[in-house]
């Protein structure tokens, strides 16, 4: 029986980029956050004498051959497990293609989970423990030196495969709130923020990630930012992120690892993003090169971020209705996080009134436990 898997989107709660490295990549520091918003990937697989892969999609823009990340992960996983199988993958697109939401990478992990389920491959339930250290893009799961559990070996191998296929593929093997460093493939689970209302805007604009990086390189050269200086900056930012989440965020986190709201008797509950001050310094470096090329994206961010000001209100005095508003990845998707559903719906209404052609979706952030609990679709879903 086919296995249907939700492939959840991600956003970047801040994205800091370094100068180009000799290996052609860029160092970065970011917080990934998974969302309830998702594609659906359906996998049918059975063991066979030789490997055959077939991939289809309801979106003609999705590659249906070995260029597809889902194809690549399944192919490498079968090779790593020493198995041969007939595999069919069907991708039902609900997320934008190349929109900065990690859709292709999420599809890849969903296909892997579907393959494991179809072939009966044992894996650890849920996601990696927050207490484990993630190195080189995958986990170090055998600190005692004892003979490793076979499922631990496969957990490590699947993260290694994910890192080889794409920089933001490994995050989807963890879910929730995640620190990403190096080129993004080194991932470390963090205490989750509480489920937070989110509006995702997906304009029909194609942002070229290679071009965005090229423009960033030119900006670094003009500003004299060296690789050494940016590496120091990224290390400092990574430490600051980890400290904020593990320290200020971790206080009061329940056994589930999800950070609760703090009750405010004078009004609505307070978000951990505000309580720790993280929301005040989250930024995405790509905005510095993408917004000049696509000014309408900057307009969308302002609409998501700002409440309707009274006529004549000075710019500095305008209240922000969003906890955070930002470009996700290199775009073109943007998002806003909001204290209440009412705030989020008001932002959607503003966007519809001012830029009716821009599609938006109301969703919420998805903590780690819920990410894994909701990944496999049941018949009643």
CSV table of C-alpha atoms in Angstrom, one decimal:
chain,number,residue,atom,x,y,z
A,1,UNK,CA,0.0,0.0,0.0
A,2,UNK,CA,1.5,3.4,-0.9
A,3,UNK,CA,2.8,5.6,1.9
A,4,UNK,CA,1.8,9.3,1.9
A,5,UNK,CA,4.1,11.7,3.7
A,6,UNK,CA,3.8,15.4,4.5
A,7,UNK,CA,6.8,17.4,3.3
A,8,UNK,CA,6.7,20.4,5.5
A,9,UNK,CA,8.1,23.8,4.5
A,10,UNK,CA,10.8,25.8,6.4
A,11,UNK,CA,11.5,29.5,7.0
A,12,UNK,CA,14.8,31.1,8.1
A,13,UNK,CA,14.6,33.0,11.3
A,14,UNK,CA,17.6,35.1,10.3
A,15,UNK,CA,20.2,34.3,7.7
A,16,UNK,CA,23.7,35.6,7.9
A,17,UNK,CA,26.1,35.0,5.0
A,18,UNK,CA,29.9,35.1,4.9
A,19,UNK,CA,32.2,36.0,2.1
A,20,UNK,CA,32.8,33.4,-0.6
A,21,UNK,CA,35.1,30.5,0.4
A,22,UNK,CA,37.8,28.9,-1.7
A,23,UNK,CA,35.6,25.8,-2.1
A,24,UNK,CA,32.9,27.9,-3.9
A,25,UNK,CA,30.5,27.8,-1.0
A,26,UNK,CA,29.5,30.5,1.6
A,27,UNK,CA,29.5,30.1,5.3
A,28,UNK,CA,26.3,31.0,7.0
A,29,UNK,CA,24.4,31.0,10.3
A,30,UNK,CA,20.7,30.6,10.4
A,31,UNK,CA,17.8,29.3,12.5
A,32,UNK,CA,15.6,27.0,10.4
A,33,UNK,CA,11.9,26.6,11.5
A,34,UNK,CA,9.5,24.1,10.1
A,35,UNK,CA,5.9,25.0,9.3
A,36,UNK,CA,2.6,23.2,9.1
A,37,UNK,CA,2.5,24.2,5.4
A,38,UNK,CA,3.4,21.2,3.3
A,39,UNK,CA,3.6,19.2,0.0
A,40,UNK,CA,2.5,15.6,-0.1
A,41,UNK,CA,4.9,12.9,-1.3
A,42,UNK,CA,3.5,9.4,-1.9
A,43,UNK,CA,5.9,6.5,-2.2
A,44,UNK,CA,5.3,3.0,-3.5
A,45,UNK,CA,8.3,0.6,-3.2
A,46,UNK,CA,9.0,-3.1,-3.2
A,47,UNK,CA,12.2,-5.1,-3.3
A,48,UNK,CA,13.3,-6.3,-6.7
A,49,UNK,CA,16.2,-7.7,-8.6
A,50,UNK,CA,17.3,-4.2,-9.9
A,51,UNK,CA,16.6,-0.6,-9.1
A,52,UNK,CA,14.0,1.2,-11.0
A,53,UNK,CA,12.8,4.7,-10.1
A,54,UNK,CA,9.8,6.6,-11.5
A,55,UNK,CA,8.9,10.1,-10.3
A,56,UNK,CA,5.8,12.1,-11.2
A,57,UNK,CA,4.3,15.4,-10.1
A,58,UNK,CA,1.2,17.6,-10.6
A,59,UNK,CA,3.6,20.6,-11.3
A,60,UNK,CA,5.3,20.6,-14.7
A,61,UNK,CA,8.2,22.6,-13.2
A,62,UNK,CA,9.3,19.8,-11.0
A,63,UNK,CA,12.1,17.7,-12.5
A,64,UNK,CA,11.1,14.0,-12.8
A,65,UNK,CA,14.6,12.5,-13.3
A,66,UNK,CA,17.9,12.3,-11.5
A,67,UNK,CA,18.0,16.1,-11.1
A,68,UNK,CA,15.3,15.9,-8.5
A,69,UNK,CA,16.5,15.8,-4.9
A,70,UNK,CA,14.0,13.2,-3.9
A,71,UNK,CA,15.3,10.9,-6.7
A,72,UNK,CA,18.9,11.6,-5.5
A,73,UNK,CA,18.2,10.7,-1.9
A,74,UNK,CA,16.3,7.6,-2.7
A,75,UNK,CA,18.9,6.4,-5.1
A,76,UNK,CA,21.7,7.0,-2.6
A,77,UNK,CA,19.8,5.5,0.3
A,78,UNK,CA,19.2,2.2,-1.6
A,79,UNK,CA,22.9,2.1,-2.5
A,80,UNK,CA,23.9,2.7,1.2
A,81,UNK,CA,21.5,0.0,2.5
A,82,UNK,CA,22.7,-2.5,-0.2
A,83,UNK,CA,19.1,-2.9,-1.4
A,84,UNK,CA,17.5,-2.9,-4.8
A,85,UNK,CA,13.8,-2.0,-5.3
A,86,UNK,CA,11.2,-0.7,-7.7
A,87,UNK,CA,10.2,2.7,-6.4
A,88,UNK,CA,7.5,5.2,-7.5
A,89,UNK,CA,7.4,8.7,-6.1
A,90,UNK,CA,4.5,11.1,-6.7
A,91,UNK,CA,5.0,14.7,-5.5
A,92,UNK,CA,1.8,16.8,-5.0
A,93,UNK,CA,3.0,20.4,-5.0
A,94,UNK,CA,1.3,22.8,-2.7
A,95,UNK,CA,4.5,24.8,-2.0
A,96,UNK,CA,6.1,27.1,-4.5
A,97,UNK,CA,9.0,25.8,-6.6
A,98,UNK,CA,12.3,27.6,-5.7
A,99,UNK,CA,10.5,29.9,-3.3
A,100,UNK,CA,13.0,29.8,-0.4
A,101,UNK,CA,10.8,27.5,1.7
A,102,UNK,CA,13.0,24.4,1.2
A,103,UNK,CA,10.2,22.5,-0.7
A,104,UNK,CA,12.6,20.4,-2.9
A,105,UNK,CA,14.6,19.4,0.2
A,106,UNK,CA,11.5,18.6,2.2
A,107,UNK,CA,10.3,16.4,-0.7
A,108,UNK,CA,13.6,14.5,-0.6
A,109,UNK,CA,13.3,13.7,3.1
A,110,UNK,CA,9.6,12.8,2.7
A,111,UNK,CA,10.6,10.4,-0.1
A,112,UNK,CA,13.2,8.8,2.2
A,113,UNK,CA,10.7,8.4,5.0
A,114,UNK,CA,8.2,6.9,2.6
A,115,UNK,CA,10.9,4.5,1.2
A,116,UNK,CA,11.9,3.4,4.7
A,117,UNK,CA,8.2,2.7,5.6
A,118,UNK,CA,7.5,0.8,2.4
A,119,UNK,CA,10.6,-1.4,2.8
A,120,UNK,CA,10.3,-1.9,6.6
A,121,UNK,CA,13.6,-0.2,7.4
A,122,UNK,CA,13.9,0.3,11.2
A,123,UNK,CA,14.6,3.8,12.3
A,124,UNK,CA,14.5,5.6,15.6
A,125,UNK,CA,11.0,7.1,16.3
A,126,UNK,CA,10.9,10.8,16.1
A,127,UNK,CA,13.8,13.2,15.6
A,128,UNK,CA,17.3,13.3,17.0
A,129,UNK,CA,17.6,14.2,20.7
A,130,UNK,CA,18.3,17.8,21.5
A,131,UNK,CA,21.2,16.6,23.7
A,132,UNK,CA,23.1,15.0,20.9
A,133,UNK,CA,25.9,16.9,19.2
A,134,UNK,CA,25.6,17.3,15.4
A,135,UNK,CA,29.0,17.4,13.6
A,136,UNK,CA,29.9,17.5,9.9
A,137,UNK,CA,26.2,17.6,8.9
A,138,UNK,CA,25.3,14.4,10.8
A,139,UNK,CA,25.1,13.1,14.4
A,140,UNK,CA,27.9,11.7,16.6
A,141,UNK,CA,25.7,9.0,18.2
A,142,UNK,CA,28.3,6.7,19.8
A,143,UNK,CA,30.1,8.7,22.5
A,144,UNK,CA,30.7,5.6,24.7
A,145,UNK,CA,32.7,3.7,22.1
A,146,UNK,CA,30.4,0.7,22.5
A,147,UNK,CA,29.2,-1.3,19.6
A,148,UNK,CA,26.7,1.0,17.9
A,149,UNK,CA,23.0,0.1,17.5
A,150,UNK,CA,22.3,-0.6,13.7
A,151,UNK,CA,19.5,2.0,13.8
A,152,UNK,CA,22.0,4.6,15.1
A,153,UNK,CA,24.3,3.8,12.3
A,154,UNK,CA,21.5,4.3,9.7
A,155,UNK,CA,20.4,7.6,11.5
A,156,UNK,CA,24.0,8.9,11.0
A,157,UNK,CA,24.2,7.6,7.4
A,158,UNK,CA,20.9,9.2,6.3
A,159,UNK,CA,22.1,12.6,7.6
A,160,UNK,CA,25.3,12.1,5.7
A,161,UNK,CA,23.4,11.4,2.5
A,162,UNK,CA,21.1,14.4,3.1
A,163,UNK,CA,24.2,16.7,3.5
A,164,UNK,CA,25.7,15.4,0.3
A,165,UNK,CA,22.5,16.0,-1.7
A,166,UNK,CA,21.8,19.6,-0.5
A,167,UNK,CA,22.7,22.1,2.1
A,168,UNK,CA,19.2,22.4,3.6
A,169,UNK,CA,18.2,18.7,3.3
A,170,UNK,CA,19.5,17.6,6.7
A,171,UNK,CA,17.3,20.1,8.6
A,172,UNK,CA,14.2,18.1,7.5
A,173,UNK,CA,15.6,15.0,9.3
A,174,UNK,CA,15.3,17.0,12.5
A,175,UNK,CA,12.4,19.3,12.3
A,176,UNK,CA,11.2,22.1,14.6
A,177,UNK,CA,13.7,24.8,15.5
A,178,UNK,CA,17.2,24.1,14.2
A,179,UNK,CA,20.6,25.9,14.2
A,180,UNK,CA,22.3,25.7,10.7
A,181,UNK,CA,25.9,26.5,10.2
A,182,UNK,CA,28.8,26.0,7.8
A,183,UNK,CA,27.0,26.0,4.4
A,184,UNK,CA,23.7,25.2,6.2
A,185,UNK,CA,24.2,21.4,6.3
A,186,UNK,CA,25.6,21.3,9.8
A,187,UNK,CA,22.4,21.1,11.9
A,188,UNK,CA,21.8,21.2,15.6
A,189,UNK,CA,18.3,20.8,17.2
A,190,UNK,CA,17.4,23.7,19.5
A,191,UNK,CA,14.5,24.0,22.0
A,192,UNK,CA,11.4,24.7,20.0
A,193,UNK,CA,9.5,28.0,20.0
A,194,UNK,CA,5.8,27.6,20.8
A,195,UNK,CA,3.5,27.2,17.8
A,196,UNK,CA,3.2,30.7,16.4
A,197,UNK,CA,0.9,32.0,13.7
A,198,UNK,CA,2.6,32.7,10.4
A,199,UNK,CA,1.6,34.3,7.1
A,200,UNK,CA,3.6,33.1,4.1
A,201,UNK,CA,3.5,35.4,1.0
A,202,UNK,CA,4.4,33.7,-2.3
A,203,UNK,CA,4.7,36.3,-5.1
A,204,UNK,CA,5.1,35.1,-8.7
A,205,UNK,CA,8.7,36.3,-8.9
A,206,UNK,CA,11.6,34.1,-9.8
A,207,UNK,CA,14.6,34.9,-7.7
A,208,UNK,CA,17.8,33.2,-8.9
A,209,UNK,CA,19.8,31.9,-5.9
A,210,UNK,CA,23.1,31.8,-7.9
A,211,UNK,CA,22.6,35.4,-9.0
A,212,UNK,CA,21.8,36.4,-5.4
A,213,UNK,CA,25.0,34.9,-4.2
A,214,UNK,CA,26.9,36.5,-7.1
A,215,UNK,CA,25.4,39.9,-6.1
A,216,UNK,CA,26.4,39.2,-2.5
A,217,UNK,CA,30.0,38.4,-3.5
A,218,UNK,CA,30.1,41.8,-5.3
A,219,UNK,CA,28.8,43.5,-2.2
A,220,UNK,CA,31.5,41.7,0.0
A,221,UNK,CA,34.2,42.7,-2.5
A,222,UNK,CA,33.1,46.4,-2.5
A,223,UNK,CA,32.9,46.4,1.3
A,224,UNK,CA,36.2,44.6,1.8
A,225,UNK,CA,34.6,41.7,3.7
A,226,UNK,CA,37.2,38.9,3.8
A,227,UNK,CA,36.5,35.2,4.4
A,228,UNK,CA,38.5,35.4,7.7
A,229,UNK,CA,36.5,38.3,9.0
A,230,UNK,CA,33.1,36.8,8.0
A,231,UNK,CA,34.1,33.5,9.6
A,232,UNK,CA,34.7,35.2,12.9
A,233,UNK,CA,31.3,37.1,12.6
A,234,UNK,CA,29.4,33.9,11.8
A,235,UNK,CA,31.0,32.0,14.7
A,236,UNK,CA,29.9,34.8,17.0
A,237,UNK,CA,26.4,34.8,15.6
A,238,UNK,CA,26.1,31.0,15.9
A,239,UNK,CA,27.2,31.2,19.6
A,240,UNK,CA,24.7,34.0,20.2
A,241,UNK,CA,21.9,32.0,18.6
A,242,UNK,CA,22.8,28.8,20.6
A,243,UNK,CA,23.1,30.8,23.8
A,244,UNK,CA,19.8,32.5,23.4
A,245,UNK,CA,17.9,29.3,22.7
A,246,UNK,CA,19.7,27.1,25.1
A,247,UNK,CA,19.8,29.7,27.9
A,248,UNK,CA,17.0,32.2,27.8
A,249,UNK,CA,14.8,30.0,25.7
A,250,UNK,CA,15.5,26.8,27.6
A,251,UNK,CA,14.4,28.2,31.0
A,252,UNK,CA,10.9,27.0,31.5
A,253,UNK,CA,10.8,24.6,28.6
A,254,UNK,CA,8.7,21.6,29.4
A,255,UNK,CA,9.6,17.9,29.0
A,256,UNK,CA,8.5,18.1,25.4
A,257,UNK,CA,11.3,20.7,24.7
A,258,UNK,CA,8.7,23.2,23.5
A,259,UNK,CA,9.0,26.7,24.9
A,260,UNK,CA,5.7,27.8,26.5
A,261,UNK,CA,4.1,31.2,26.4
A,262,UNK,CA,4.5,33.3,29.5
A,263,UNK,CA,1.1,34.4,30.8
A,264,UNK,CA,0.6,38.2,30.8
A,265,UNK,CA,-2.3,39.1,33.0
A,266,UNK,CA,-2.6,42.5,31.4
A,267,UNK,CA,-3.1,41.1,27.9
A,268,UNK,CA,-2.3,38.2,25.5
A,269,UNK,CA,0.4,35.7,26.2
A,270,UNK,CA,4.0,36.8,25.4
A,271,UNK,CA,6.0,35.0,22.7
A,272,UNK,CA,9.4,33.6,23.6
A,273,UNK,CA,10.7,35.3,20.5
A,274,UNK,CA,9.9,38.7,22.2
A,275,UNK,CA,10.8,37.6,25.7
A,276,UNK,CA,14.4,36.7,24.8
A,277,UNK,CA,14.9,39.6,22.4
A,278,UNK,CA,15.7,37.4,19.5
A,279,UNK,CA,13.1,39.0,17.3
A,280,UNK,CA,14.8,42.4,17.5
A,281,UNK,CA,18.0,41.3,15.7
A,282,UNK,CA,16.8,38.7,13.2
A,283,UNK,CA,17.7,39.7,9.7
A,284,UNK,CA,18.3,38.1,6.3
A,285,UNK,CA,21.4,39.2,4.5
A,286,UNK,CA,19.9,38.2,1.1
A,287,UNK,CA,17.5,41.1,1.5
A,288,UNK,CA,20.4,43.5,0.8
A,289,UNK,CA,20.9,42.1,-2.7
A,290,UNK,CA,17.4,40.7,-3.6
A,291,UNK,CA,15.3,43.7,-2.6
A,292,UNK,CA,17.2,46.2,-4.9
A,293,UNK,CA,16.5,43.8,-7.8
A,294,UNK,CA,12.9,43.1,-6.8
A,295,UNK,CA,11.5,46.2,-5.0
A,296,UNK,CA,8.0,44.7,-4.7
A,297,UNK,CA,9.4,42.1,-2.3
A,298,UNK,CA,10.5,44.9,0.0
A,299,UNK,CA,7.0,46.3,-0.2
A,300,UNK,CA,5.5,42.9,0.8
A,301,UNK,CA,7.8,42.7,3.8
A,302,UNK,CA,6.6,46.2,4.9
A,303,UNK,CA,3.0,45.2,4.5
A,304,UNK,CA,3.5,42.0,6.6
A,305,UNK,CA,5.5,43.8,9.2
A,306,UNK,CA,3.6,47.0,9.8
A,307,UNK,CA,0.1,47.7,11.2
A,308,UNK,CA,-1.9,50.3,9.3
A,309,UNK,CA,-0.6,53.7,10.5
A,310,UNK,CA,-2.8,56.7,11.1
A,311,UNK,CA,-2.4,59.4,8.4
A,312,UNK,CA,0.7,61.5,9.1
A,313,UNK,CA,2.3,59.0,11.6
A,314,UNK,CA,6.1,59.3,11.4
A,315,UNK,CA,7.9,56.2,10.1
A,316,UNK,CA,9.7,55.7,13.4
A,317,UNK,CA,6.5,55.8,15.4
A,318,UNK,CA,4.7,53.1,13.4
A,319,UNK,CA,3.9,50.0,15.4
A,320,UNK,CA,4.9,46.6,14.0
A,321,UNK,CA,2.1,44.0,14.1
A,322,UNK,CA,4.6,41.2,13.3
A,323,UNK,CA,7.0,39.6,15.8
A,324,UNK,CA,9.3,38.9,12.8
A,325,UNK,CA,8.9,39.7,9.1
A,326,UNK,CA,11.5,38.6,6.6
A,327,UNK,CA,12.5,37.1,3.3
A,328,UNK,CA,12.9,33.3,3.6
A,329,UNK,CA,16.2,32.0,2.2
A,330,UNK,CA,16.9,33.8,-1.0
A,331,UNK,CA,13.2,34.2,-1.7
A,332,UNK,CA,10.9,34.9,-3.3
A,333,UNK,CA,8.7,33.8,-0.4
A,334,UNK,CA,8.3,36.1,2.6
A,335,UNK,CA,6.8,35.5,6.0
A,336,UNK,CA,5.5,37.2,9.1
A,337,UNK,CA,5.1,35.7,12.6
A,338,UNK,CA,2.4,37.0,14.8
A,339,UNK,CA,1.3,37.0,18.4
A,340,UNK,CA,-2.3,36.0,17.6
A,341,UNK,CA,-4.3,34.6,14.8
A,342,UNK,CA,-6.1,37.9,14.6
A,343,UNK,CA,-2.9,39.7,13.9
A,344,UNK,CA,-2.0,37.2,11.2
A,345,UNK,CA,-5.4,37.5,9.5
A,346,UNK,CA,-5.1,41.3,9.6
A,347,UNK,CA,-1.8,41.1,7.9
A,348,UNK,CA,-3.3,38.8,5.2
A,349,UNK,CA,-6.1,41.3,4.7
A,350,UNK,CA,-3.6,44.2,4.3
A,351,UNK,CA,-1.7,42.3,1.7
A,352,UNK,CA,-4.8,41.4,-0.2
A,353,UNK,CA,-6.0,45.0,-0.2
A,354,UNK,CA,-2.7,46.5,-1.3
A,355,UNK,CA,-1.2,43.7,-3.5
A,356,UNK,CA,-4.2,41.5,-4.6
A,357,UNK,CA,-2.0,39.6,-7.0
A,358,UNK,CA,0.2,38.2,-4.3
A,359,UNK,CA,-0.9,34.8,-2.9
A,360,UNK,CA,-0.7,34.3,0.9
A,361,UNK,CA,-1.3,31.4,3.2
A,362,UNK,CA,-2.1,31.3,6.9
A,363,UNK,CA,-0.2,28.6,8.8
A,364,UNK,CA,1.8,28.0,12.1
A,365,UNK,CA,5.3,27.0,13.1
A,366,UNK,CA,5.6,23.3,13.8
A,367,UNK,CA,7.5,22.0,16.8
A,368,UNK,CA,9.7,18.9,16.5
A,369,UNK,CA,7.4,16.4,18.2
A,370,UNK,CA,4.5,17.5,16.1
A,371,UNK,CA,6.6,17.5,12.9
A,372,UNK,CA,7.3,13.8,13.3
A,373,UNK,CA,3.9,12.9,14.7
A,374,UNK,CA,2.1,14.4,11.7
A,375,UNK,CA,4.5,13.4,9.0
A,376,UNK,CA,2.8,10.2,7.9
A,377,UNK,CA,-0.7,10.7,6.5
A,378,UNK,CA,-3.4,8.4,7.8
A,379,UNK,CA,-6.3,7.3,5.6
A,380,UNK,CA,-8.7,9.6,7.6
A,381,UNK,CA,-6.4,12.6,6.7
